[in-house]
Coordinates of N, CA and C and ligand atoms in Angstrom, one line a residue:
M1 N -37.0 17.0 3.4 CA -36.8 17.2 1.9 C -35.3 17.3 1.6
K2 N -34.6 18.0 2.4 CA -33.1 18.1 2.2 C -32.5 16.7 2.3
R3 N -33.0 15.9 3.2 CA -32.5 14.6 3.4 C -32.6 13.7 2.1
I4 N -33.8 13.9 1.5 CA -34.1 13.1 0.3 C -33.1 13.5 -0.8
V5 N -32.9 14.8 -0.9 CA -32.0 15.3 -2.0 C -30.6 14.7 -1.7
L6 N -30.2 14.8 -0.5 CA -28.8 14.3 -0.1 C -28.7 12.8 -0.5
L7 N -29.7 12.0 -0.1 CA -29.7 10.6 -0.4 C -29.7 10.4 -1.9
A8 N -30.4 11.2 -2.7 CA -30.4 11.0 -4.1 C -29.0 11.3 -4.7
V9 N -28.4 12.3 -4.1 CA -27.0 12.7 -4.6 C -26.0 11.6 -4.3
L10 N -26.1 11.1 -3.0 CA -25.2 10.0 -2.6 C -25.4 8.7 -3.4
S11 N -26.7 8.4 -3.7 CA -26.9 7.1 -4.4 C -26.4 7.3 -5.9
T12 N -26.5 8.5 -6.4 CA -26.0 8.8 -7.8 C -24.5 8.6 -7.8
I13 N -23.9 9.1 -6.8 CA -22.4 9.0 -6.7 C -22.0 7.5 -6.6
A14 N -22.7 6.8 -5.8 CA -22.4 5.4 -5.6 C -22.6 4.6 -6.9
L15 N -23.7 4.9 -7.6 CA -24.0 4.2 -8.8 C -22.9 4.5 -9.9
S16 N -22.5 5.8 -9.9 CA -21.5 6.1 -10.9 C -20.1 5.5 -10.6
L17 N -19.8 5.3 -9.3 CA -18.6 4.6 -8.9 C -18.6 3.2 -9.3
C18 N -19.8 2.5 -9.1 CA -19.9 1.1 -9.4 C -19.8 0.9 -10.9
A19 N -20.4 1.8 -11.7 CA -20.5 1.6 -13.1 C -19.1 1.6 -13.7
H20 N -18.1 2.2 -13.0 CA -16.7 2.3 -13.6 C -15.7 1.3 -13.0
A21 N -16.2 0.5 -12.0 CA -15.3 -0.4 -11.3 C -15.5 -1.8 -11.9
G22 N -14.6 -2.1 -12.8 CA -14.7 -3.5 -13.4 C -13.7 -4.4 -12.9
S23 N -13.4 -5.4 -13.6 CA -12.4 -6.4 -13.2 C -11.8 -7.0 -14.4
I24 N -10.6 -7.6 -14.2 CA -10.0 -8.4 -15.3 C -9.8 -9.8 -14.7
S25 N -10.3 -10.8 -15.4 CA -10.2 -12.1 -15.0 C -9.9 -13.1 -16.1
G26 N -9.4 -14.2 -15.8 CA -9.2 -15.2 -16.9 C -8.3 -16.3 -16.4
K27 N -7.6 -16.9 -17.3 CA -6.8 -18.1 -17.0 C -5.4 -18.0 -17.6
V28 N -4.4 -18.3 -16.8 CA -3.0 -18.4 -17.4 C -2.7 -19.9 -17.6
S29 N -2.5 -20.3 -18.8 CA -2.2 -21.7 -19.1 C -0.9 -21.9 -19.8
G30 N -0.5 -23.1 -20.0 CA 0.8 -23.4 -20.6 C 1.9 -23.7 -19.5
V31 N 1.5 -23.3 -18.3 CA 2.4 -23.5 -17.2 C 1.6 -24.1 -16.0
A32 N 2.3 -24.7 -15.0 CA 1.7 -25.3 -13.9 C 1.9 -24.5 -12.6
G33 N 0.9 -24.2 -11.9 CA 1.0 -23.5 -10.6 C 0.7 -22.0 -10.7
E34 N 1.0 -21.3 -9.6 CA 0.6 -19.9 -9.5 C 1.3 -19.0 -10.5
S35 N 0.6 -18.0 -11.0 CA 1.2 -17.0 -11.9 C 0.7 -15.6 -11.2
V36 N 1.4 -14.6 -11.7 CA 1.0 -13.2 -11.3 C 0.6 -12.4 -12.5
V37 N -0.5 -11.8 -12.5 CA -1.0 -11.0 -13.6 C -1.2 -9.5 -13.1
Y38 N -0.6 -8.6 -13.8 CA -0.7 -7.2 -13.4 C -0.8 -6.2 -14.5
V39 N -1.4 -5.1 -14.2 CA -1.6 -4.0 -15.2 C -0.3 -3.2 -15.2
E40 N 0.2 -3.0 -16.4 CA 1.5 -2.2 -16.5 C 1.2 -0.7 -16.2
A41 N 2.3 0.1 -16.0 CA 2.2 1.5 -15.7 C 1.2 2.2 -16.6
I42 N 0.4 3.1 -16.0 CA -0.6 3.8 -16.7 C -0.1 5.3 -16.8
A43 N 0.0 5.8 -18.1 CA 0.5 7.2 -18.2 C -0.4 8.2 -17.4
G44 N 0.3 9.0 -16.6 CA -0.4 10.1 -15.9 C -1.0 9.6 -14.6
K45 N -0.9 8.3 -14.3 CA -1.5 7.8 -13.0 C -0.5 7.3 -12.1
T46 N -0.6 7.7 -10.8 CA 0.3 7.2 -9.8 C -0.5 6.6 -8.7
F47 N 0.1 5.8 -7.9 CA -0.6 5.1 -6.8 C 0.2 5.4 -5.5
P48 N -0.6 5.7 -4.5 CA 0.1 5.9 -3.2 C 0.8 4.6 -2.7
A49 N 1.9 4.8 -2.1 CA 2.6 3.6 -1.6 C 1.8 2.9 -0.5
P50 N 1.6 1.6 -0.6 CA 0.8 0.9 0.4 C 1.4 1.0 1.8
T51 N 0.6 1.1 2.8 CA 1.1 1.2 4.2 C 1.3 -0.1 4.8
Q52 N 0.6 -1.1 4.3 CA 0.8 -2.5 4.8 C 2.2 -3.0 4.4
E53 N 2.8 -3.7 5.3 CA 4.1 -4.3 5.0 C 4.1 -5.8 5.0
P54 N 3.8 -6.5 3.9 CA 3.7 -7.9 3.9 C 5.0 -8.6 4.3
V55 N 4.9 -9.8 4.8 CA 6.0 -10.5 5.3 C 6.4 -11.7 4.3
M56 N 7.7 -11.7 4.0 CA 8.3 -12.9 3.3 C 9.1 -13.6 4.4
D57 N 8.6 -14.8 4.7 CA 9.2 -15.6 5.8 C 10.2 -16.6 5.2
Q58 N 11.1 -16.9 6.0 CA 12.0 -18.0 5.7 C 11.8 -19.0 6.8
K59 N 11.1 -20.1 6.4 CA 10.7 -21.1 7.4 C 10.8 -22.5 6.8
G60 N 11.3 -23.4 7.6 CA 11.5 -24.8 7.1 C 12.4 -24.8 5.9
L61 N 13.4 -23.9 5.9 CA 14.3 -23.8 4.8 C 13.6 -23.5 3.4
M62 N 12.6 -22.7 3.5 CA 11.8 -22.3 2.3 C 11.4 -20.8 2.5
F63 N 11.4 -20.1 1.3 CA 10.7 -18.8 1.3 C 9.2 -19.1 1.4
Q64 N 8.6 -18.4 2.3 CA 7.1 -18.6 2.4 C 6.4 -17.2 2.5
P65 N 5.5 -16.9 1.6 CA 5.1 -17.7 0.5 C 6.2 -17.8 -0.6
H66 N 6.0 -18.8 -1.5 CA 7.0 -18.9 -2.5 C 7.0 -17.7 -3.5
I67 N 5.7 -17.2 -3.7 CA 5.6 -16.0 -4.6 C 4.7 -15.0 -3.8
L68 N 5.3 -13.8 -3.7 CA 4.6 -12.7 -3.0 C 4.5 -11.5 -4.1
A69 N 3.2 -11.2 -4.4 CA 3.0 -10.1 -5.4 C 2.7 -8.8 -4.5
V70 N 3.3 -7.7 -4.9 CA 3.1 -6.5 -4.2 C 3.1 -5.3 -5.2
Q71 N 2.5 -4.2 -4.7 CA 2.5 -3.0 -5.6 C 3.8 -2.3 -5.4
Q72 N 4.3 -1.7 -6.5 CA 5.5 -0.9 -6.5 C 5.4 0.1 -5.3
G73 N 6.5 0.3 -4.6 CA 6.5 1.2 -3.4 C 6.3 0.5 -2.1
T74 N 6.0 -0.8 -2.2 CA 5.7 -1.6 -1.0 C 7.0 -2.0 -0.2
T75 N 6.9 -1.8 1.1 CA 8.0 -2.3 1.9 C 7.7 -3.8 2.4
V76 N 8.6 -4.7 2.0 CA 8.4 -6.1 2.4 C 9.3 -6.4 3.6
Q77 N 8.8 -7.0 4.6 CA 9.5 -7.4 5.8 C 10.0 -8.9 5.6
F78 N 11.4 -9.0 5.6 CA 11.9 -10.3 5.4 C 12.2 -10.9 6.8
L79 N 11.5 -12.0 7.1 CA 11.6 -12.6 8.5 C 12.4 -13.9 8.4
N80 N 13.1 -14.2 9.4 CA 13.7 -15.5 9.6 C 13.0 -16.2 10.7
S81 N 12.3 -17.3 10.4 CA 11.6 -18.1 11.5 C 12.3 -19.4 11.8
D82 N 13.4 -19.6 11.2 CA 14.2 -20.8 11.4 C 15.3 -20.6 12.5
S83 N 15.7 -21.8 13.0 CA 16.8 -21.6 14.1 C 18.2 -21.6 13.5
V84 N 18.2 -21.6 12.1 CA 19.5 -21.4 11.4 C 19.5 -20.0 10.8
A85 N 20.7 -19.5 10.6 CA 20.8 -18.2 10.0 C 20.4 -18.3 8.5
H86 N 19.7 -17.3 8.0 CA 19.4 -17.2 6.5 C 19.9 -15.9 6.0
N87 N 20.2 -15.9 4.7 CA 20.5 -14.7 4.0 C 19.4 -14.5 2.9
V88 N 19.4 -13.2 2.5 CA 18.4 -12.9 1.4 C 19.2 -12.0 0.4
F89 N 19.3 -12.5 -0.9 CA 19.8 -11.6 -1.9 C 19.1 -11.9 -3.2
W90 N 19.2 -10.9 -4.1 CA 18.7 -11.1 -5.5 C 19.7 -10.5 -6.4
I91 N 19.8 -11.0 -7.7 CA 20.8 -10.5 -8.6 C 20.2 -9.6 -9.6
S92 N 18.8 -9.4 -9.6 CA 18.2 -8.5 -10.5 C 16.8 -8.2 -10.1
V93 N 16.2 -7.1 -10.6 CA 14.8 -6.8 -10.5 C 14.3 -6.6 -11.9
G94 N 13.3 -7.4 -12.3 CA 12.7 -7.3 -13.7 C 13.8 -7.5 -14.7
G95 N 14.8 -8.3 -14.4 CA 15.9 -8.6 -15.4 C 17.0 -7.6 -15.4
N96 N 16.9 -6.5 -14.6 CA 17.9 -5.4 -14.5 C 18.9 -5.8 -13.5
K97 N 20.1 -6.2 -13.9 CA 21.1 -6.6 -12.9 C 21.7 -5.5 -12.1
K98 N 21.5 -4.2 -12.5 CA 21.9 -3.1 -11.7 C 21.1 -3.0 -10.4
L99 N 20.0 -3.7 -10.4 CA 19.1 -3.6 -9.2 C 19.3 -4.8 -8.2
G100 N 20.4 -5.6 -8.5 CA 20.7 -6.6 -7.6 C 21.1 -6.1 -6.2
H101 N 20.8 -6.9 -5.2 CA 21.0 -6.4 -3.8 C 21.2 -7.6 -2.8
N102 N 22.0 -7.4 -1.8 CA 22.2 -8.4 -0.8 C 21.7 -7.7 0.6
L103 N 20.7 -8.3 1.2 CA 20.1 -7.8 2.4 C 20.9 -8.2 3.6
G104 N 21.7 -9.2 3.5 CA 22.5 -9.7 4.6 C 22.0 -11.0 5.1
T105 N 22.6 -11.3 6.3 CA 22.3 -12.6 6.9 C 21.9 -12.4 8.4
W106 N 20.8 -13.0 8.8 CA 20.4 -12.7 10.2 C 19.7 -13.9 10.8
P107 N 19.7 -13.9 12.2 CA 19.2 -15.1 12.9 C 17.7 -15.1 13.1
K108 N 17.3 -16.2 13.8 CA 15.9 -16.4 14.0 C 15.2 -15.3 14.7
G109 N 14.0 -15.0 14.3 CA 13.1 -14.0 15.0 C 13.4 -12.6 14.5
E110 N 14.4 -12.4 13.7 CA 14.7 -11.0 13.2 C 14.1 -10.8 11.8
K111 N 13.8 -9.6 11.6 CA 13.4 -9.3 10.2 C 14.0 -8.0 9.7
R112 N 14.1 -7.9 8.4 CA 14.7 -6.7 7.8 C 13.8 -6.3 6.7
P113 N 13.6 -4.9 6.6 CA 12.7 -4.4 5.6 C 13.4 -4.0 4.3
F114 N 12.7 -4.1 3.2 CA 13.2 -3.6 1.9 C 12.0 -3.0 1.1
K115 N 12.2 -1.8 0.6 CA 11.2 -1.1 -0.1 C 11.4 -1.3 -1.6
F116 N 10.5 -1.9 -2.3 CA 10.6 -2.2 -3.7 C 10.1 -1.1 -4.6
D117 N 11.0 -0.3 -5.1 CA 10.6 0.9 -5.9 C 10.7 0.7 -7.4
N118 N 11.1 -0.5 -7.8 CA 11.2 -0.8 -9.2 C 10.3 -2.0 -9.5
P119 N 9.6 -2.0 -10.6 CA 8.7 -3.1 -11.0 C 9.4 -4.3 -11.6
G120 N 8.8 -5.4 -11.5 CA 9.3 -6.6 -12.1 C 9.5 -7.7 -11.1
A121 N 9.9 -8.9 -11.6 CA 10.1 -10.0 -10.7 C 11.5 -10.0 -10.0
V122 N 11.5 -10.3 -8.8 CA 12.7 -10.3 -8.0 C 12.9 -11.7 -7.5
P123 N 13.9 -12.4 -8.1 CA 14.2 -13.8 -7.7 C 15.0 -13.8 -6.5
L124 N 14.4 -14.3 -5.4 CA 15.1 -14.3 -4.1 C 15.9 -15.6 -3.9
L125 N 17.1 -15.4 -3.4 CA 18.0 -16.5 -3.1 C 18.6 -16.3 -1.7
C126 N 19.1 -17.5 -1.1 CA 19.8 -17.4 0.2 C 21.1 -18.0 0.0
N127 N 22.2 -17.3 0.3 CA 23.5 -17.8 0.0 C 24.0 -18.9 1.0
V128 N 23.2 -19.1 2.1 CA 23.5 -20.2 3.0 C 22.9 -21.5 2.5
H129 N 21.8 -21.4 1.8 CA 21.1 -22.6 1.4 C 20.8 -22.4 -0.1
P130 N 21.6 -22.9 -1.0 CA 21.5 -22.7 -2.4 C 20.2 -23.3 -3.0
E131 N 19.5 -24.2 -2.3 CA 18.3 -24.8 -2.8 C 17.1 -23.9 -2.5
M132 N 17.3 -22.9 -1.7 CA 16.1 -22.0 -1.4 C 15.9 -21.0 -2.6
S133 N 14.6 -20.9 -2.9 CA 14.3 -19.8 -3.9 C 12.8 -19.3 -3.7
G134 N 12.6 -18.1 -4.0 CA 11.3 -17.5 -3.8 C 11.2 -16.3 -4.7
Y135 N 10.1 -15.6 -4.8 CA 9.9 -14.5 -5.7 C 9.1 -13.4 -5.0
V136 N 9.5 -12.2 -5.2 CA 8.7 -11.0 -5.0 C 8.4 -10.5 -6.4
V137 N 7.1 -10.3 -6.7 CA 6.7 -9.8 -8.0 C 6.1 -8.4 -7.8
V138 N 6.8 -7.4 -8.3 CA 6.5 -6.0 -8.0 C 5.6 -5.5 -9.2
S139 N 4.4 -5.2 -8.9 CA 3.4 -4.6 -9.9 C 3.6 -3.1 -10.0
P140 N 3.7 -2.5 -11.2 CA 3.8 -1.1 -11.3 C 2.5 -0.4 -10.9
T141 N 1.4 -1.1 -10.8 CA 0.1 -0.5 -10.4 C -0.5 -1.3 -9.3
A142 N -1.6 -0.7 -8.8 CA -2.4 -1.4 -7.7 C -3.3 -2.5 -8.2
Y143 N -3.2 -2.7 -9.6 CA -4.1 -3.7 -10.2 C -3.3 -5.0 -10.5
F144 N -3.3 -5.9 -9.6 CA -2.6 -7.2 -9.8 C -3.3 -8.3 -9.0
A145 N -3.0 -9.5 -9.4 CA -3.5 -10.7 -8.7 C -2.6 -11.8 -8.9
T146 N -2.6 -12.7 -7.9 CA -1.9 -14.0 -8.0 C -3.0 -15.0 -8.4
S147 N -2.7 -15.8 -9.3 CA -3.7 -16.9 -9.7 C -3.7 -18.0 -8.7
D148 N -4.7 -18.8 -8.8 CA -4.7 -20.0 -8.0 C -3.8 -21.0 -8.7
K149 N -3.7 -22.2 -8.2 CA -2.8 -23.2 -8.8 C -3.2 -23.7 -10.2
S150 N -4.5 -23.5 -10.5 CA -4.9 -23.9 -11.8 C -4.8 -22.8 -12.9
G151 N -4.3 -21.6 -12.4 CA -4.1 -20.5 -13.3 C -5.2 -19.5 -13.4
D152 N -6.3 -19.7 -12.7 CA -7.4 -18.7 -12.7 C -7.0 -17.5 -11.8
Y153 N -7.3 -16.3 -12.4 CA -7.0 -15.1 -11.6 C -8.1 -14.1 -11.8
K154 N -8.2 -13.2 -10.9 CA -9.1 -12.1 -11.0 C -8.5 -10.8 -10.3
I155 N -8.4 -9.7 -11.1 CA -8.0 -8.5 -10.6 C -9.2 -7.6 -10.4
E156 N -9.5 -7.2 -9.1 CA -10.7 -6.5 -8.8 C -10.5 -5.0 -8.9
N157 N -11.6 -4.3 -9.0 CA -11.7 -2.8 -9.0 C -10.7 -2.1 -10.0
V158 N -10.8 -2.5 -11.2 CA -10.1 -1.9 -12.3 C -11.0 -0.9 -13.0
P159 N -10.7 0.4 -13.0 CA -11.5 1.3 -13.7 C -11.6 1.0 -15.2
D160 N -12.7 1.3 -15.8 CA -12.8 1.1 -17.3 C -11.7 1.9 -18.0
G161 N -11.1 1.3 -19.0 CA -10.0 1.9 -19.7 C -9.2 0.9 -20.5
S162 N -8.2 1.4 -21.2 CA -7.3 0.6 -22.0 C -6.0 0.4 -21.3
Y163 N -5.5 -0.8 -21.2 CA -4.3 -1.1 -20.4 C -3.4 -2.1 -21.2
T164 N -2.2 -2.2 -20.7 CA -1.3 -3.3 -21.1 C -1.3 -4.2 -19.8
V165 N -1.6 -5.5 -20.0 CA -1.6 -6.4 -18.9 C -0.6 -7.5 -19.1
T166 N 0.2 -7.8 -18.1 CA 1.3 -8.8 -18.2 C 1.1 -9.9 -17.3
A167 N 1.4 -11.1 -17.8 CA 1.3 -12.3 -17.0 C 2.8 -12.8 -16.7
W168 N 3.1 -13.1 -15.5 CA 4.4 -13.6 -15.1 C 4.3 -15.0 -14.5
H169 N 5.2 -15.9 -14.8 CA 5.3 -17.2 -14.2 C 6.8 -17.6 -14.0
E170 N 7.1 -18.2 -12.9 CA 8.4 -18.6 -12.6 C 9.0 -19.4 -13.8
G171 N 10.1 -19.0 -14.3 CA 10.8 -19.7 -15.4 C 10.2 -19.6 -16.8
A172 N 9.1 -18.8 -16.9 CA 8.5 -18.7 -18.2 C 8.8 -17.2 -18.7
K173 N 8.5 -17.0 -20.0 CA 8.7 -15.7 -20.6 C 7.4 -14.9 -20.2
N174 N 7.6 -13.6 -19.8 CA 6.4 -12.8 -19.6 C 5.6 -12.7 -20.9
Q175 N 4.3 -12.6 -20.7 CA 3.4 -12.2 -21.9 C 2.6 -11.0 -21.5
S176 N 2.7 -10.0 -22.4 CA 1.9 -8.7 -22.3 C 0.9 -8.6 -23.4
K177 N -0.2 -8.1 -23.1 CA -1.2 -7.8 -24.2 C -2.1 -6.7 -23.8
P178 N -2.6 -6.0 -24.8 CA -3.6 -4.9 -24.6 C -4.9 -5.4 -24.1
V179 N -5.5 -4.8 -23.1 CA -6.8 -5.2 -22.6 C -7.6 -4.0 -22.4
T180 N -8.8 -3.9 -23.0 CA -9.7 -2.8 -22.8 C -10.8 -3.3 -21.8
V181 N -10.7 -2.6 -20.7 CA -11.7 -3.0 -19.6 C -13.0 -2.2 -19.7
S182 N -14.1 -2.9 -19.7 CA -15.4 -2.3 -19.7 C -16.2 -3.3 -18.8
G183 N -16.3 -2.9 -17.5 CA -17.0 -3.7 -16.6 C -16.1 -5.0 -16.4
D184 N -16.8 -6.1 -16.2 CA -16.0 -7.4 -16.0 C -15.5 -7.9 -17.3
T185 N -14.2 -7.9 -17.4 CA -13.5 -8.2 -18.7 C -12.6 -9.4 -18.6
K186 N -12.6 -10.2 -19.6 CA -11.8 -11.4 -19.6 C -10.5 -11.2 -20.4
A187 N -9.4 -11.9 -19.9 CA -8.1 -11.9 -20.6 C -7.4 -13.2 -20.2
D188 N -7.1 -14.0 -21.2 CA -6.4 -15.3 -21.0 C -5.0 -15.1 -21.5
F189 N -4.1 -15.9 -20.9 CA -2.7 -15.9 -21.3 C -2.2 -17.3 -21.5
T190 N -1.3 -17.5 -22.5 CA -0.7 -18.8 -22.6 C 0.8 -18.6 -22.6
L191 N 1.5 -19.1 -21.6 CA 2.9 -18.8 -21.4 C 3.7 -20.0 -21.8
S192 N 5.0 -19.8 -22.2 CA 5.9 -20.9 -22.5 C 7.2 -20.5 -21.9
K193 N 8.1 -21.6 -21.8 CA 9.4 -21.4 -21.1 C 10.3 -20.6 -22.0
Ligands
CU1 CU1 18.7 -20.0 4.0

């Protein structure tokens, strides 16, 4: 008997969790290639810093991946996989030039960490190879996604509620719009340079 009650309680909890976990999906158009879509900061809500440390590699004289989306508070490991020395620097974070930083220059096989505590796009450059460019896009919330090359994206596990959602694309102006999530919710963006 006790067991049945416990099961009933557990399944009720599971159902209520499911009922409030929606998603935001749609298409980013007007631009070609990957975009990043993220939910802007939510009043009164904070997110624990992720423990995973994603790697931004420098390989074949390129930043790989070209675009790395992370949650605010994430430590990114910058790796050099080439046999030449590479540098990593950025002149701004989210357009704020006070947040420019130079991580230095280091040889093959070494990596250096950096914790991104401010949201926004970080345009990565290498002062040894001016043709190299990449991006870390720092989302203020845990709710973000990188689109596929055709612009389709899906942000999973977003609780029902009202948010501001921003779409970012290399070289384009950000677009932000209010989105009310109720279960699986659609939001499309059209960006321009
Ligand atoms: Cu380089």
